[in-house]
Amino acid sequence: MRSILLALSAAFLLASCGNSGDGKNDDLKQKASALEKEVLEGHDVAMPKSMKIPDIQKEVNRLMDSVERLPAQAKEAAAPFKAQLEKLTEDLSYANMAMDKWMTEFGLDSFKSNLEQRIKYLSEEKIKVDKVKEAVLNSLAKADSL
């Protein structure tokens, strides 16, 4: 009787250990999946907006050229506006470069065989894509306000 109880206890212990491992793996899969979704959502917000940047850059350059062709007194009066346009050019260039760089470096399939490494990778990529999204959206908001 005692050996049967011991055998049953061992079986239950092994079964419970096996289930907790699967639960941990399921948790890791869910976390990786959620992070992947968040990263892709950040991309999906920033990417279409970033495609407007080259056209806006052309318009900003056109405006700066127009300011340069003004008579001296008007050019002096427009100097603060020109400085804002120059800063906007920098912001737009950075946002465009950041989006291109992130997309080039991002690997959707990275670390698929190692969930813990994948979660770490996707966490870092979420931070990066959020910064890219912020740069794109902020530069476009500045362009709209000017």
PDB file of C-alpha atoms in Angstrom:
ATOM      1  CA  MET A   1       0.000   0.000   0.000  1.00  0.00           C
ATOM      2  CA  ARG A   2       2.770   2.362   0.918  1.00  0.00           C
ATOM      3  CA  SER A   3       4.577   1.736  -2.375  1.00  0.00           C
ATOM      4  CA  ILE A   4       1.373   2.458  -4.312  1.00  0.00           C
ATOM      5  CA  LEU A   5       0.958   5.782  -2.503  1.00  0.00           C
ATOM      6  CA  LEU A   6       4.594   6.599  -3.112  1.00  0.00           C
ATOM      7  CA  ALA A   7       4.246   5.752  -6.803  1.00  0.00           C
ATOM      8  CA  LEU A   8       1.054   7.850  -7.108  1.00  0.00           C
ATOM      9  CA  SER A   9       2.709  10.757  -5.301  1.00  0.00           C
ATOM     10  CA  ALA A  10       5.671  10.603  -7.662  1.00  0.00           C
ATOM     11  CA  ALA A  11       3.342  10.466 -10.655  1.00  0.00           C
ATOM     12  CA  PHE A  12       1.388  13.508  -9.456  1.00  0.00           C
ATOM     13  CA  LEU A  13       4.609  15.370  -8.743  1.00  0.00           C
ATOM     14  CA  LEU A  14       5.957  14.670 -12.215  1.00  0.00           C
ATOM     15  CA  ALA A  15       2.648  15.577 -13.818  1.00  0.00           C
ATOM     16  CA  SER A  16       2.440  18.872 -11.929  1.00  0.00           C
ATOM     17  CA  CYS A  17       6.035  19.764 -12.816  1.00  0.00           C
ATOM     18  CA  GLY A  18       5.347  19.034 -16.456  1.00  0.00           C
ATOM     19  CA  ASN A  19       2.234  21.221 -16.440  1.00  0.00           C
ATOM     20  CA  SER A  20       4.001  24.161 -14.822  1.00  0.00           C
ATOM     21  CA  GLY A  21       6.679  24.032 -17.524  1.00  0.00           C
ATOM     22  CA  ASP A  22       4.035  24.152 -20.225  1.00  0.00           C
ATOM     23  CA  GLY A  23       2.333  27.018 -18.413  1.00  0.00           C
ATOM     24  CA  LYS A  24       5.579  28.969 -18.313  1.00  0.00           C
ATOM     25  CA  ASN A  25       6.142  28.296 -22.005  1.00  0.00           C
ATOM     26  CA  ASP A  26       2.582  29.391 -22.777  1.00  0.00           C
ATOM     27  CA  ASP A  27       3.121  32.576 -20.755  1.00  0.00           C
ATOM     28  CA  LEU A  28       6.318  33.304 -22.669  1.00  0.00           C
ATOM     29  CA  LYS A  29       4.564  32.691 -25.987  1.00  0.00           C
ATOM     30  CA  GLN A  30       1.746  35.049 -25.000  1.00  0.00           C
ATOM     31  CA  LYS A  31       4.157  37.738 -23.868  1.00  0.00           C
ATOM     32  CA  ALA A  32       6.204  37.420 -27.076  1.00  0.00           C
ATOM     33  CA  SER A  33       3.040  37.552 -29.155  1.00  0.00           C
ATOM     34  CA  ALA A  34       1.773  40.637 -27.318  1.00  0.00           C
ATOM     35  CA  LEU A  35       5.124  42.401 -27.736  1.00  0.00           C
ATOM     36  CA  GLU A  36       5.246  41.511 -31.418  1.00  0.00           C
ATOM     37  CA  LYS A  37       1.771  42.977 -31.850  1.00  0.00           C
ATOM     38  CA  GLU A  38       2.778  46.194 -30.053  1.00  0.00           C
ATOM     39  CA  VAL A  39       5.921  46.567 -32.168  1.00  0.00           C
ATOM     40  CA  LEU A  40       3.970  46.050 -35.382  1.00  0.00           C
ATOM     41  CA  GLU A  41       1.277  48.504 -34.264  1.00  0.00           C
ATOM     42  CA  GLY A  42       3.973  51.135 -33.666  1.00  0.00           C
ATOM     43  CA  HIS A  43       5.305  50.478 -37.139  1.00  0.00           C
ATOM     44  CA  ASP A  44       1.825  50.613 -38.651  1.00  0.00           C
ATOM     45  CA  VAL A  45       1.234  54.057 -37.140  1.00  0.00           C
ATOM     46  CA  ALA A  46       4.613  55.543 -38.074  1.00  0.00           C
ATOM     47  CA  MET A  47       5.226  54.045 -41.519  1.00  0.00           C
ATOM     48  CA  PRO A  48       2.354  55.593 -43.508  1.00  0.00           C
ATOM     49  CA  LYS A  49       2.978  58.955 -41.865  1.00  0.00           C
ATOM     50  CA  SER A  50       6.711  58.799 -42.594  1.00  0.00           C
ATOM     51  CA  MET A  51       5.965  58.402 -46.282  1.00  0.00           C
ATOM     52  CA  LYS A  52       4.751  62.032 -46.274  1.00  0.00           C
ATOM     53  CA  ILE A  53       8.126  63.311 -45.058  1.00  0.00           C
ATOM     54  CA  PRO A  54       9.908  63.654 -48.440  1.00  0.00           C
ATOM     55  CA  ASP A  55       7.097  65.809 -49.848  1.00  0.00           C
ATOM     56  CA  ILE A  56       7.065  67.969 -46.746  1.00  0.00           C
ATOM     57  CA  GLN A  57      10.844  68.335 -46.919  1.00  0.00           C
ATOM     58  CA  LYS A  58      10.532  69.619 -50.492  1.00  0.00           C
ATOM     59  CA  GLU A  59       7.934  72.155 -49.384  1.00  0.00           C
ATOM     60  CA  VAL A  60      10.090  73.304 -46.459  1.00  0.00           C
ATOM     61  CA  ASN A  61      13.082  73.717 -48.781  1.00  0.00           C
ATOM     62  CA  ARG A  62      10.908  75.721 -51.164  1.00  0.00           C
ATOM     63  CA  LEU A  63       9.852  77.991 -48.303  1.00  0.00           C
ATOM     64  CA  MET A  64      13.474  78.480 -47.177  1.00  0.00           C
ATOM     65  CA  ASP A  65      14.448  79.379 -50.751  1.00  0.00           C
ATOM     66  CA  SER A  66      11.604  81.892 -50.838  1.00  0.00           C
ATOM     67  CA  VAL A  67      12.816  83.482 -47.611  1.00  0.00           C
ATOM     68  CA  GLU A  68      16.320  83.730 -49.083  1.00  0.00           C
ATOM     69  CA  ARG A  69      14.985  85.656 -52.093  1.00  0.00           C
ATOM     70  CA  LEU A  70      13.244  88.286 -49.987  1.00  0.00           C
ATOM     71  CA  PRO A  71      14.580  91.844 -49.838  1.00  0.00           C
ATOM     72  CA  ALA A  72      17.071  92.404 -47.002  1.00  0.00           C
ATOM     73  CA  GLN A  73      14.606  93.983 -44.571  1.00  0.00           C
ATOM     74  CA  ALA A  74      11.956  91.300 -45.115  1.00  0.00           C
ATOM     75  CA  LYS A  75      14.608  88.583 -44.938  1.00  0.00           C
ATOM     76  CA  GLU A  76      15.715  89.930 -41.564  1.00  0.00           C
ATOM     77  CA  ALA A  77      12.129  89.980 -40.326  1.00  0.00           C
ATOM     78  CA  ALA A  78      11.659  86.390 -41.520  1.00  0.00           C
ATOM     79  CA  ALA A  79      14.840  85.140 -39.802  1.00  0.00           C
ATOM     80  CA  PRO A  80      12.970  83.525 -36.863  1.00  0.00           C
ATOM     81  CA  PHE A  81      10.652  81.756 -39.320  1.00  0.00           C
ATOM     82  CA  LYS A  82      13.657  80.563 -41.316  1.00  0.00           C
ATOM     83  CA  ALA A  83      15.249  79.216 -38.122  1.00  0.00           C
ATOM     84  CA  GLN A  84      12.063  77.270 -37.405  1.00  0.00           C
ATOM     85  CA  LEU A  85      12.144  75.872 -40.938  1.00  0.00           C
ATOM     86  CA  GLU A  86      15.784  74.829 -40.527  1.00  0.00           C
ATOM     87  CA  LYS A  87      14.964  73.053 -37.251  1.00  0.00           C
ATOM     88  CA  LEU A  88      11.995  71.388 -38.940  1.00  0.00           C
ATOM     89  CA  THR A  89      14.277  70.184 -41.731  1.00  0.00           C
ATOM     90  CA  GLU A  90      16.546  68.569 -39.140  1.00  0.00           C
ATOM     91  CA  ASP A  91      13.598  66.944 -37.363  1.00  0.00           C
ATOM     92  CA  LEU A  92      12.112  65.619 -40.590  1.00  0.00           C
ATOM     93  CA  SER A  93      15.471  64.256 -41.733  1.00  0.00           C
ATOM     94  CA  TYR A  94      16.010  62.532 -38.403  1.00  0.00           C
ATOM     95  CA  ALA A  95      12.523  61.000 -38.409  1.00  0.00           C
ATOM     96  CA  ASN A  96      12.950  59.750 -41.964  1.00  0.00           C
ATOM     97  CA  MET A  97      16.397  58.311 -41.242  1.00  0.00           C
ATOM     98  CA  ALA A  98      15.209  56.702 -37.993  1.00  0.00           C
ATOM     99  CA  MET A  99      12.286  54.998 -39.723  1.00  0.00           C
ATOM    100  CA  ASP A 100      14.503  53.680 -42.522  1.00  0.00           C
ATOM    101  CA  LYS A 101      17.174  52.491 -40.088  1.00  0.00           C
ATOM    102  CA  TRP A 102      14.682  50.758 -37.791  1.00  0.00           C
ATOM    103  CA  MET A 103      12.973  48.991 -40.669  1.00  0.00           C
ATOM    104  CA  THR A 104      16.296  47.846 -42.117  1.00  0.00           C
ATOM    105  CA  GLU A 105      17.537  46.485 -38.801  1.00  0.00           C
ATOM    106  CA  PHE A 106      14.289  44.959 -37.479  1.00  0.00           C
ATOM    107  CA  GLY A 107      13.988  41.199 -37.830  1.00  0.00           C
ATOM    108  CA  LEU A 108      10.445  39.943 -37.292  1.00  0.00           C
ATOM    109  CA  ASP A 109      11.623  36.339 -37.066  1.00  0.00           C
ATOM    110  CA  SER A 110      14.498  36.994 -34.664  1.00  0.00           C
ATOM    111  CA  PHE A 111      14.953  34.505 -31.821  1.00  0.00           C
ATOM    112  CA  LYS A 112      11.809  32.517 -32.629  1.00  0.00           C
ATOM    113  CA  SER A 113      13.434  29.393 -31.178  1.00  0.00           C
ATOM    114  CA  ASN A 114      14.337  31.102 -27.860  1.00  0.00           C
ATOM    115  CA  LEU A 115      11.303  32.787 -26.308  1.00  0.00           C
ATOM    116  CA  GLU A 116      13.205  34.524 -23.520  1.00  0.00           C
ATOM    117  CA  GLN A 117      15.653  36.083 -26.003  1.00  0.00           C
ATOM    118  CA  ARG A 118      12.721  36.951 -28.302  1.00  0.00           C
ATOM    119  CA  ILE A 119      10.937  38.756 -25.487  1.00  0.00           C
ATOM    120  CA  LYS A 120      14.100  40.710 -24.685  1.00  0.00           C
ATOM    121  CA  TYR A 121      14.604  41.548 -28.371  1.00  0.00           C
ATOM    122  CA  LEU A 122      10.981  42.608 -28.914  1.00  0.00           C
ATOM    123  CA  SER A 123      11.037  44.712 -25.727  1.00  0.00           C
ATOM    124  CA  GLU A 124      14.052  46.596 -27.059  1.00  0.00           C
ATOM    125  CA  GLU A 125      12.456  46.946 -30.491  1.00  0.00           C
ATOM    126  CA  LYS A 126       9.261  48.315 -28.938  1.00  0.00           C
ATOM    127  CA  ILE A 127      11.280  51.057 -27.271  1.00  0.00           C
ATOM    128  CA  LYS A 128      12.989  51.830 -30.583  1.00  0.00           C
ATOM    129  CA  VAL A 129       9.808  51.855 -32.668  1.00  0.00           C
ATOM    130  CA  ASP A 130       8.071  54.052 -30.081  1.00  0.00           C
ATOM    131  CA  LYS A 131      10.909  56.582 -30.392  1.00  0.00           C
ATOM    132  CA  VAL A 132      10.678  56.425 -34.188  1.00  0.00           C
ATOM    133  CA  LYS A 133       6.908  56.872 -34.050  1.00  0.00           C
ATOM    134  CA  GLU A 134       7.314  59.841 -31.716  1.00  0.00           C
ATOM    135  CA  ALA A 135       9.918  61.445 -34.000  1.00  0.00           C
ATOM    136  CA  VAL A 136       7.729  60.989 -37.070  1.00  0.00           C
ATOM    137  CA  LEU A 137       4.538  62.244 -35.433  1.00  0.00           C
ATOM    138  CA  ASN A 138       6.237  65.193 -33.715  1.00  0.00           C
ATOM    139  CA  SER A 139       8.020  66.346 -36.868  1.00  0.00           C
ATOM    140  CA  LEU A 140       4.792  66.140 -38.866  1.00  0.00           C
ATOM    141  CA  ALA A 141       2.929  68.061 -36.160  1.00  0.00           C
ATOM    142  CA  LYS A 142       5.596  70.800 -36.314  1.00  0.00           C
ATOM    143  CA  ALA A 143       5.262  70.894 -40.080  1.00  0.00           C
ATOM    144  CA  ASP A 144       1.508  71.284 -39.796  1.00  0.00           C
ATOM    145  CA  SER A 145       1.876  74.127 -37.308  1.00  0.00           C
ATOM    146  CA  LEU A 146       4.302  76.007 -39.539  1.00  0.00           C
TER     147      LEU A 146
END
